[in-house]
Amino acid sequence: MKLPTRLAALAAAALVVAACAPQTSDNSSSDTDDKTGTLRVWLFQEVGNKPKEQVVDSVVAAFEKAHKGAKVDVEYIPVDTRAQRVKAAFNDPKSAPDVMEYGNTDTAGYVQDGGLLDVTEDFGDWSEAKATDPTAKQSVTVDGKLYGAPFYVGVRALYYRTDVFAELGLHVPRTMAELATTARKIRAAKPELYGLVVGGAYTYGAMPFVWANGGELATGKSGSYASGIDSAAARKGITAYTSLFSDDNCPAAKCAGMGGNDTITAFAAGKAGMAIGGDFSHTAVEAGKVKGEYAVVPLPGVTSGSIAPAFAGGNNIGVLKSTSHRTLAVQLMEALASKKTQASLFDAMGFLPTFTDVRDQAAAKEPFVKPFVQTLTAGTRFVPASPAWSQIDSSLVLPTMFQEVVSGKKDVAAASAEAAKKMDAAFGSVG
Amino acid sequence: MTVTDTAVVEKRTTPSTPPLRRRRSRAGRTPWLYLAPALVVLAALLAYPVYQLGLISLFRYTQAQVSGGEPTAFRGFGNYADVFSDDQFWQVLSSTVVFAAACVVSTLAVGCALAVLLTRVRAVPRLALMLAAMGAWATPAVTGSTVWLFLFDPDFGPVNRLLGLGDHSWTYGRLSAFFLVLLEVVWCSFPFVMVTVYAGIRSVPSEVLEAAALDGASQWRIWRSVLAPMLRPILVVVTIQSVIWDFKVFTQIYVMTNGGGIAGQNLVLNVYAYQQAFASSQYGLGSAIGVVMLLILLAVTLVYLRLLRRQGEEL
C-alpha cells in the first residue's frame, strides 16, 4: 500500500470508530408509577436460607394484603455471582428487579452506575428511620443522598479459647499491646497453635489496628477523597498488625496468604488461641472443634478499656431506578427493612439489626451478640463512599500492602506510600 | 484479510495477457465464493469480537457507561497509556513471558518423551499411560489446581510428609509458587502434545526407523534426525497451541496462588487484567490489555512461522 492509501484507510477507520461508540443502555428513571402489578425482588441466598425465606414470606403476605392488586415475586440470588446478576440488571432494565438487597460496600459503585433510586425524601418521612444507627445510615449515603434502607449490619470482634486461657492462666487482653503479648505467650506454651491467627489478605481484620491508632483509609468527602493510609498514625497501625506475622505468633510463610475465612477455619479447627471474627462467623465456629470452649469480647483498642473501631459491614435494601412501581417499591423496601422484619430476621438468621433499639433488645435476648453490639455502640467505621472503592478492593491494593510488609519485600513506609498512590489514582479517576 | 489477499492475486495477474487475465480473475473469484460461508462465520465469531475489543479499548467504558449512568467518553490511546505507564504491567509481562516459555518447553519435552515411550512399550502399559493422560486431560482446571494445591499443602499435604519437609509452604516463595503452578500446567497440557505426537510417530513409515536403527543410530539420534524433521508440521501446531495456552493461563494461577500470590508476586497477564480491570468493571482498560496480549501472541506466532519458512518448510 502506498502512503495516501494508508492514510485513507486510517481515516476510514477513524470514521468507523467515531460513528459507532460501544453500546450503552438507557437506564433513566421510569416515569410510570403503577399501583398494581408484580414487584420483583432480589434477595441474597444465604447458607441455610430457609428461615430467611419464612420471614420474608410473612412480610410479603402482609404487604400483598395491604396493597390490593400488588403481587410480589421474590427471587434468591447466589452471593457469589451477584456482581454479574446486578450488572446484567443495570444493563437491561426490562429484566431488572424493582427492589434488591446489596452489600453495603457496593452502594457508591451502584449509584455511579446509575442503578439505584434516590430515596432521601421517603427515608426522611419514614417513621421508623429515626432509630437507624448512624454508621448504617452512612452506608446508604452518597453525596448526602440516601439510596436505600440498611437491612442488617455485621461487625468483627475477638474470639478466644477459654480452655487455653484457663490452662495457661491468661486473662483477656485489655489493650492492643497486651493482645500481641498474650498471643505470643500462647504460641510459646503451645507451639502447635497460632497465638492470634491473622491473614495478609484479611483487610477487615487488619483495619481495626489502623483505626485504633488514629489512622484512616481516606480523608475528605465524596468527589475529593485522598488516601490516608500512609499517614504516621496509619503506619503505626500497619506496623502493629504486620508485626503479628512472626514465627512467635503466626509465621509469615503460612499466614501471609490467608484471608478472613482461612483464619476462622483455623480457629474453628482448634489451631489458634485467638481470632478476629464476625457475628456472622458464629455458625462456622459453633460447627467446629472448639464448640463450647470459646468466648467473644470486643477487640481491645490502644488504651485500656477502649474498643478498636470495627468495620461496619452488612447489607442494604434498595429500589432500582428503572422500577415502574416507584411508590409500591419504596413501601416494600420499608416493609423488608422494618424494625419488625429485622427483629424476626435476627431470631431466624442472627442478622444484627440496624436500629439501635431493636439491637439492644436482641442483645438482651441472646448474650452471644453482646460483644458485637458493644463494638457497634463504641463506634464503627465504613469504607469511603466512592465508586473508586470497588476498584481499590478488587485490585487488592490493601492486601498487597500488608503482604509486601509481611513478606519483607518492602518496609511499612514504602508499602503504604505505594498503596496510597494507587488509592489516589483510583479516587482521581472516578471521584 | 480478504482485501489484501485479493490484492495479491490481482498483482500477480497483472503482467498476463488480457484474455488470460479475465479467465484467471474468474478463477480467482470462484474459490472466494466457496469460502464465503466459512468467512462469514469466521468474521462473525472472530473479527467482530476483536473489532469490539479494539473499539472499547479506546473509550472510557466502565459499568457506569454500560448501564447508562454516565456518557461514554472517547479516550484515544488513554487506556493504553495507563497500561504502559504502570510499572507493575511490565513486571507482570516479563514474568508471564518467562513462565509461559518454561511451561511450553516442559510441556513439549514431557509430551514428546512420553509419546516416544508409548511407541516402545507393550499394550497394557501403553493403555495405562494413555488412560492416565486422558484422566489428566479431562480434569477441569479448577479441580486439578485444587488437588495439586492440596497435595502440596503445608499442614495436610502428602508431598511434604513424603519428602520430610515438615510444614514448608510451597506458595510463599515466588519461584516455588511458580514451580508448583508449572507442574500443574504441564500435567494438564502434556496429554494433548503426547497424543498428537504419538499419532504423528505412528504415521512415520516403519522402514525409515528400521533403516536408522540398522545404521546404528541411538534413540536420541533417531528422534533428532529422523522423527523430529518428519513430525515438524505437527510439532509446529502443538508448539503454537502451547504458547497460546500457556501465555493465557488464568485458572491455575488464580486458584493455586489465591489470585496472584503474596503481594501479587505470581501475577500473570490474564489474572492481572482481570484484577485491574474486569473485576472492577473497567472494560476499557481491560480491553486495552487484551489488545496488547493479542498483538503479542500474533507477533510470536508470525515470527515462529517466518523462522520455519526460512528453513524451507512450507506449511
Coordinates of C-alpha atoms in Angstrom, one line a residue, chain A residues 1 16-17 20-28 84 86-88 90-91 112-115 194 252-254 256-259 262 271 390-391 394-396 399-400 403-404 406-409 421-422 429-430, chain B residues 4 11 48 51-52 55-56 58-72 74 87-88 154-156 167 169 171-172 174 258-259 261-265 274-276 278-283:
Chain A
M1 CA 0.0 0.0 0.0
V16 CA -15.9 4.0 11.8
V17 CA -14.7 4.4 15.3
C20 CA -20.1 3.6 16.5
A21 CA -19.2 4.0 20.1
P22 CA -19.7 1.0 22.3
Q23 CA -23.2 0.2 23.4
T24 CA -24.9 1.8 26.3
S25 CA -28.3 1.0 27.7
D26 CA -30.9 3.6 28.6
N27 CA -31.3 3.4 32.4
S28 CA -33.1 6.7 33.0
Q84 CA -22.8 -10.3 37.4
V86 CA -26.6 -6.9 39.2
K87 CA -24.6 -5.7 36.2
A88 CA -26.9 -7.6 33.9
F90 CA -28.5 -2.5 35.2
N91 CA -27.7 -3.3 31.5
Q112 CA -22.5 5.8 39.9
D113 CA -23.7 3.0 37.6
G114 CA -27.0 4.8 37.7
G115 CA -28.8 1.8 39.1
Y194 CA -1.2 -19.8 66.3
A252 CA 4.5 -15.4 57.6
A253 CA 5.1 -18.4 55.3
K254 CA 1.6 -19.7 56.3
A256 CA 0.6 -14.1 54.7
G257 CA -1.7 -15.7 52.1
M258 CA -4.7 -16.2 54.5
G259 CA -7.9 -14.3 54.1
D262 CA -9.0 -19.0 56.5
K271 CA -5.5 -24.4 65.6
S390 CA -14.7 -1.3 44.4
Q391 CA -11.7 -0.7 42.2
S394 CA -10.8 -5.7 43.5
S395 CA -7.3 -4.7 42.6
L396 CA -6.2 -5.9 46.0
P399 CA -3.9 -6.9 50.9
T400 CA -0.9 -6.3 48.6
Q403 CA 1.6 -8.8 52.2
E404 CA 4.5 -6.7 51.0
V406 CA 4.7 -9.2 56.0
S407 CA 6.9 -11.0 53.4
G408 CA 9.7 -8.4 53.9
K409 CA 9.5 -7.2 50.3
K421 CA -0.5 6.3 45.4
K422 CA -2.7 3.6 43.9
S429 CA -10.1 8.6 38.0
V430 CA -13.7 8.2 39.3
Chain B
T4 CA -5.1 -7.8 1.0
K11 CA -0.9 -8.1 -8.6
Y48 CA -16.4 -8.8 15.2
Y51 CA -13.2 -5.2 16.5
Q52 CA -15.3 -4.6 19.6
L55 CA -13.2 -0.2 19.9
I56 CA -13.9 -0.5 23.6
L58 CA -10.3 3.4 23.0
F59 CA -13.1 4.5 25.3
R60 CA -13.7 5.2 29.0
Y61 CA -16.1 2.3 29.3
T62 CA -17.0 1.1 32.8
Q63 CA -20.2 -0.3 34.3
A64 CA -21.5 3.3 34.6
Q65 CA -21.2 3.7 30.9
V66 CA -22.7 0.3 30.1
S67 CA -25.8 0.9 32.2
G68 CA -26.1 4.5 31.1
G69 CA -25.2 6.2 34.4
E70 CA -22.6 8.3 32.6
P71 CA -22.0 9.2 29.0
T72 CA -19.3 7.2 27.1
F74 CA -13.6 8.7 23.8
D87 CA 5.4 -0.4 36.3
Q88 CA 3.6 -3.5 37.5
P154 CA 1.8 -27.4 54.3
D155 CA -0.4 -28.9 57.0
F156 CA -2.2 -31.8 55.4
D167 CA 5.3 -27.6 57.3
S169 CA 4.8 -23.6 52.5
T171 CA 3.2 -21.0 47.8
Y172 CA 5.1 -18.5 50.0
R174 CA 7.8 -16.6 44.4
N258 CA -5.0 -17.3 45.6
G259 CA -5.4 -14.6 42.9
G261 CA 0.3 -14.9 45.2
I262 CA 1.7 -13.0 48.2
A263 CA 1.6 -9.3 47.3
G264 CA 0.9 -10.1 43.7
Q265 CA 4.3 -11.9 43.1
Y274 CA -8.9 -9.5 35.5
Q275 CA -7.9 -7.9 38.7
Q276 CA -7.1 -4.4 37.4
F278 CA -12.7 -6.6 34.7
A279 CA -13.3 -7.3 38.4
S280 CA -13.9 -3.6 38.9
S281 CA -15.8 -3.3 35.5
Q282 CA -13.2 -1.1 33.8
Y283 CA -13.9 -2.7 30.5

